Rosetta silent file (secondary structure, phi, psi, omega in degrees, C-alpha in Angstrom):
SEQUENCE: XXXXXXXXXXXXXXXXXXXXXXXXXXXXXXXXXXXXXXXXXXXXXXXXXXXXX
SCORE:     score description
SCORE:     0.000 S_00000001
   1 L     0.000  -59.291  172.644    2.289   25.431  -35.497 S_00000001
   2 H   -17.833  -68.009 -170.411   -0.892   24.668  -33.845 S_00000001
   3 H   -76.038   15.853  137.697   -0.849   20.724  -35.075 S_00000001
   4 H   -59.411  -93.992 -165.871    2.922   20.825  -33.910 S_00000001
   5 H   -34.613  -69.001 -179.889    2.130   22.209  -30.775 S_00000001
   6 H   -39.618  -71.786  163.351   -0.971   19.367  -30.916 S_00000001
   7 H   -34.792  -91.212  168.546    1.862   16.504  -31.535 S_00000001
   8 H   -31.853  -86.301  154.918    3.946   17.571  -28.878 S_00000001
   9 H    43.860 -107.018  166.332    0.974   17.033  -26.798 S_00000001
  10 H   -51.388  -80.334  173.770    0.208   13.765  -27.154 S_00000001
  11 H   -28.373  -59.812  163.085    3.817   12.970  -27.091 S_00000001
  12 H   -50.219  -34.403  175.418    3.982   14.367  -23.842 S_00000001
  13 H  -101.632   11.889  168.745    1.180   12.302  -22.610 S_00000001
  14 H   -52.507  -86.336 -150.416    2.576    9.320  -24.059 S_00000001
  15 H   -54.671  -46.000  151.125    5.604    9.483  -22.538 S_00000001
  16 H   -23.281  -39.199 -143.867    3.269   10.530  -18.881 S_00000001
  17 H   -89.083  -86.534  151.817    1.382    7.509  -19.976 S_00000001
  18 H    -0.796  -53.358  176.148    4.226    5.354  -20.216 S_00000001
  19 H   -90.601  -66.035 -175.189    6.319    6.318  -16.741 S_00000001
  20 H   -44.406  -15.810  174.489    2.680    5.717  -14.643 S_00000001
  21 H   -85.094  -61.029 -171.851    2.671    2.285  -16.193 S_00000001
  22 H   -59.332  -17.555 -163.772    6.280    1.385  -15.110 S_00000001
  23 H   -95.105    5.564 -178.528    6.016    2.997  -12.254 S_00000001
  24 H   -72.012  -57.967 -157.606    2.952    0.842  -10.931 S_00000001
  25 H   -84.438   -6.294  177.385    4.617   -1.890  -11.964 S_00000001
  26 H   -69.459  -58.407 -153.445    8.187   -1.398  -10.223 S_00000001
  27 H   -60.328  -83.306  177.885    6.008   -0.284   -7.236 S_00000001
  28 H   -69.546   28.181 -179.574    3.866   -3.581   -7.111 S_00000001
  29 H  -116.805  -79.250 -173.768    6.770   -5.982   -7.865 S_00000001
  30 H     4.782 -101.711 -179.213    8.572   -4.197   -5.363 S_00000001
  31 L   -65.609  110.113 -179.881    6.217   -3.705   -1.929 S_00000001
  32 L   -75.256 -172.177  168.023    3.869   -6.637   -1.372 S_00000001
  33 L   -80.401   55.932 -151.169    0.190   -5.700   -0.795 S_00000001
  34 L  -169.775  -48.606  179.148   -0.074   -5.530    2.904 S_00000001
  35 L   -76.039 -128.227 -150.318    3.164   -2.890    2.469 S_00000001
  36 L   -23.688   -0.435  161.510    1.347   -0.819    0.228 S_00000001
  37 L  -127.897   32.578  160.137   -2.074   -0.536    2.253 S_00000001
  38 L   -75.679  152.895  167.234   -0.627   -0.120    5.855 S_00000001
  39 L  -125.929  110.146  159.477   -1.374    2.887    7.425 S_00000001
  40 L  -122.860  -27.121  139.372    1.871    3.006    9.468 S_00000001
  41 H   -39.362  -62.635 -170.294    3.057    6.199    8.537 S_00000001
  42 H   -89.599  -17.085  143.603    0.157    7.890   10.334 S_00000001
  43 H    -9.477  -86.318 -152.845    0.588    5.451   13.572 S_00000001
  44 H   -51.920  -38.460 -166.002    4.034    6.730   13.114 S_00000001
  45 H   -99.005    4.270  133.354    2.905   11.000   13.126 S_00000001
  46 H  -169.822   52.896  169.669    1.078   10.488   15.170 S_00000001
  47 H   -70.802    2.104  176.077    2.187    9.376   18.063 S_00000001
  48 L  -105.839    1.300  163.789    4.894   12.082   17.422 S_00000001
  49 L   -94.147  131.375  160.441    2.763   14.874   17.227 S_00000001
  50 L   -68.866   91.294  170.487    2.374   16.865   20.280 S_00000001
  51 L  -101.612  172.440  164.021   -0.742   18.977   21.160 S_00000001
  52 L  -142.035  162.097 -152.949   -1.351   20.956   23.746 S_00000001
  53 L  -110.360    0.000    0.000   -4.167   21.894   24.920 S_00000001
């Protein structure tokens, strides 16, 4: 029982690692470095937030 559970956990770990590598490659080839390191979302949130003091 424990051996099968151990193999299942290793299998899930390998699948997740491969998925992360695939996603990393996909994002890296889809977007430029400037887009990935920009803080545009933070600027948009700062402009859209309205604080009342």
